[in-house]
Amino acid sequence: MPRTRFALIPLLLAIAVPATAQDAGPLALLLPVSARPAALGNAWVAGRDEYAVFSNPATVSATTGFGVTLGAYGSDTKTIAAVSGATVGNFTLGWGVHLVDFSTSRTDPTYPFAPAALTGSGDADNFSMLALMAVRMTKWRFQLGASAKYTQDIAPRETSGSALLVVPERGNALLLDVGATHALWTGTAGLAVQNIGEPYRMGGRYVAIPSQIALGWTKQRPLGPLDFGFASQATLRRGGWLGVGGGVDFGWSWIEGYQVGARIGARRTETGDERPVALGATFNADRLNVEYGIGFFANDTYAHRLTLRWR
Amino acid sequence: MNRPRALTNGRPMRMLAWTLAACAVAAACTQPLKFAKDDSGIVLANQTITAPNPAENGSFRVNRMFYGSGTDKRRPEFKDSVTYKTKAVDISPFVTVPPATANDRKAWWGFDMKAVPVNGRVWYPEGNGPFPLVLVVHGNHNPQEFSDPGYGYLGELMASRGYIFVSVDENFINGLSAENDGRAWMLLKHLESWKRFNDSTAGPLAKKVDMERIVLMGHSRGGEAAATAATFNKLKFYPDDFRQRFNFNFAIKGVVAIAPVDGQYQPSSMLTPMENVNYLLMHGSHDGDVSTFSGIRQYERLRFTDGKPHFKSVIFMYRANHGQWNSVWNNKDNGPRSGRSLDLRTLVPVEDQRQMGKLVISAFLEATLNGKHEYLPLFRDHRTAGRWFPKSLYTTMFQESSYRPLAQFDEDVDLTTGLNGVTIAADSVSTWRENVIPFRGRGTDNQRDNAAWVGWNRRIAGPDTMKFGQVARLTISIPDSVVRAWNVSERGAVYLSVAPTRDKPGPRAAARDTTKRDTSKAAVEARAKAARDSARRAPKPPRPNPDADTLPVDFTVELVDSDGNTARAPIGRYGAVRRPLDTKIYRRAGRDAQRFSNLFEYVPQTYVLPLADFMGAPSNFNPAKLRSIRLVFDRAPLGTIILDDVGLSPAMDATYLASPLRSP
């Protein structure tokens, strides 16, 4: 526990510092995909479950499973994500897709979108997607992984000031992630270099990719009758933006195979419209895992995520 | 009326409803407690052994000490408190540490496998000695939760009774796999240290150790290691590498295995053979770690070939677990969170389980190391010490070195033949086959021991439920030449090992009516009508419900001599007769059925029938002319048994048959 406490102090200090919006896209790259990272301050670079493939390809779960996440921001934004994986020989493969359907004002000139844009609404339907395939292997006591990502944003824009003439603009990019994890102290450390790629073209201009380096540490341990988990992460984005986040979760199992849990996380947000704190809950029944996470935004709007995993 | 908002708002009520529903689901997941019928009030009602209770403290004052490296960074007792300093030994030829963890382990322990400490905690009697030496080694467990202090309750008892009792520290190889040869080798290195302690001129135990009287004990993996050490002790080379030369040859008189594994180490890819030591095997039915009774294979493999008196015994304790014989392990068979998976309510109280351990281990040591034969009947028939045993159900197996097999059922594939010219015949049985005895656990592993399945059902099929056929019999016939060659006498005994099963054969087919029938139309119609009426009247056969059947699988044993004299006795006179013992160890309903093929382990109960009991009027049976052993299935209307190890002790040491119990 002392190490966990040690990691918490700088985390809390950093979270208190507000941030400004970043000029990078597509939007699907900036969002937590499943309920658990969302509730743990997006600190999942050293975590492990099926959805960890979105955070660090070195954490692709060896457990054959399938997961679906449904999300909602405010009243108009819907997200869906699906992941699965399999072990083939010495390699573990994982794949996933994340789709975001949201609306903004057609005349809104703000592109690329910040996550807070998802809580708004408007007459322009936007779409963002991310699809990836990852492979993991063990070498020199390290878990090493790489993933290829394809991402796309579709945003309609008025081209002549007439509402009847709407041309959807597309921007897409092919990206690469590499990562590693290793046992450190009594937990697991993870390092990932994400979104390696060239800027993509959208609406006649080049938009930066949110390339970033993420370093994190997670730990699980019994705590009295509870199962305690801790996750932390620091993210340095190209351009110098530094995000930190972390969270804790507590699980209680009264019988083998069943567990309920609660979690709380905090992070340094991308914009002032996001609130740093997030909450979550989990229920596990044998192979079925149900997770819920809620994030908070300005104007009393929320982001909900419900993840179902089957292992 | 304005009601408080919390009550009128539906959300809290819905949450409460969901919570209650979740609790109901959780409760439904837990299976109810279910035990075999407790017959301990009858089985343990007697006490015919009159010697003092070996589980009670003796008269010696107990001293304690440690020996070891004197440098152990994790164990203060082996750093600052050692009475004897020992040199580190290189265990690396026997133990492989995965490279992935080698550095971490070395950093934590402060040493690697090339220089492991010879650490032991000792309880010893005050006095001049020489005292017999007993070493115990723990099994696999969390390496950082040290296991060796867990046998202190045995150490205190044994030292007070005049033994030097040593709990060996092998925590540093816990958490590894394929290391059990190393665990065994370490035991022998400890014995080498003890030889030095004894040979030295200084120290509290100089010249006080009786190196001619040694017993090795082990728990879990340590149980297999103790047996392996007894085998290594007589070898010149490590079986897997001739470069490791052995020169031990200690006077190991006995081995005690507590809930051991078997086959974790396989010398030359064989299961470890063992010879010419006394052997005590203890296991619990509700073992949440070694859930299959693996040690029974080691028991079966032990051979007595040197013509000296030896014995081996099994005590299988109902509702005992794996860890309660170690006060550090306790009820954590499945790790720190055992209570989530294992139904801890099923276990006997920890004091009872340890009391049983103290009793049988102490009796074994007294018989093996001190020649106190008055405790031997306890191993032949535990009912002779009924008042010493904590209330539970015990299944026991026993064999001593004068035992000669007649039928072991793995000698060939012929149902009708045994060993030494023995022939086997069955009459009116429903089941008669030979097969390997399975383990409770799922998978292909088994007891590697074949036995005969014999089933019977006296009822004749048909509407008349009171119509019974001839009593089923299984007859084992022994050639005269064998009886004469073995000098079978009234001092001899018949051995049978029997495990009840849940199999219930259906009623026998009615004998065919061979009388000539009236084939006229009227007669045919009359018979058809009668058959229809009979079918209407016949009650529906009850659905089989094995759980509701508590009738013990009982039968009679008849001994017949060559003059035709027949003497008989119910098998229950020589041991408990039962149904299979229901064993559910998990909390989740259905988990046991998921993980085990059977909800009980087949542990054959050994019945030792003294031939003298069958002599005299009215049968005039003469043991010297024993011709056949007949199992007559007349005491239960139906049932199936597994029959194994049918044999004879031509002239058994009278001490084994002492303190007889005379139940009906």
Short mmCIF file of C-alpha atoms in Angstrom, two decimals, chain B residues 33-38 40 283-288 316-325 331 333 343-350 352-353 391-395 440 581-585:
data_model
loop_
_atom_site.label_atom_id
_atom_site.label_comp_id
_atom_site.label_asym_id
_atom_site.label_seq_id
_atom_site.Cartn_x
_atom_site.Cartn_y
_atom_site.Cartn_z
CA LEU B 33 -25.28 -28.65 3.73
CA LYS B 34 -25.49 -32.36 3.14
CA PHE B 35 -23.56 -35.04 4.96
CA ALA B 36 -23.46 -38.79 5.03
CA LYS B 37 -25.39 -40.37 7.86
CA ASP B 38 -23.33 -40.03 11.03
CA SER B 40 -19.91 -42.41 14.78
CA HIS B 283 -6.35 -37.80 4.08
CA GLY B 284 -9.54 -35.81 4.46
CA SER B 285 -12.64 -36.30 2.37
CA HIS B 286 -13.20 -32.53 2.16
CA ASP B 287 -9.71 -31.68 0.95
CA GLY B 288 -10.06 -28.49 -1.06
CA PHE B 316 -9.47 -41.39 5.63
CA MET B 317 -11.30 -38.85 7.76
CA TYR B 318 -14.71 -37.63 6.75
CA ARG B 319 -15.11 -33.82 6.70
CA ALA B 320 -11.40 -33.22 7.22
CA ASN B 321 -9.72 -30.79 4.84
CA HIS B 322 -6.20 -30.30 3.60
CA GLY B 323 -4.86 -27.51 5.75
CA GLN B 324 -6.16 -28.01 9.25
CA TRP B 325 -3.32 -30.41 9.99
CA ASN B 331 -8.96 -23.79 6.33
CA ASP B 333 -7.18 -24.91 1.09
CA ASP B 343 -17.96 -24.50 2.02
CA LEU B 344 -16.06 -24.17 5.28
CA ARG B 345 -19.16 -25.13 7.24
CA THR B 346 -18.64 -28.71 6.14
CA LEU B 347 -15.34 -29.11 7.96
CA VAL B 348 -14.84 -30.81 11.27
CA PRO B 349 -13.61 -28.45 14.00
CA VAL B 350 -9.92 -27.77 13.63
CA ASP B 352 -10.87 -32.48 16.10
CA GLN B 353 -8.84 -32.76 12.95
CA LYS B 391 -16.47 -37.95 16.24
CA SER B 392 -16.36 -38.42 12.50
CA LEU B 393 -16.55 -41.22 9.96
CA TYR B 394 -13.29 -42.99 9.24
CA THR B 395 -12.47 -45.34 6.43
CA ARG B 440 -13.35 -38.74 -7.60
CA LEU B 581 -19.85 -40.87 1.99
CA ASP B 582 -21.43 -37.79 0.43
CA THR B 583 -18.78 -35.19 -0.04
CA LYS B 584 -19.56 -31.70 -1.20
CA ILE B 585 -16.77 -29.26 -0.62
#
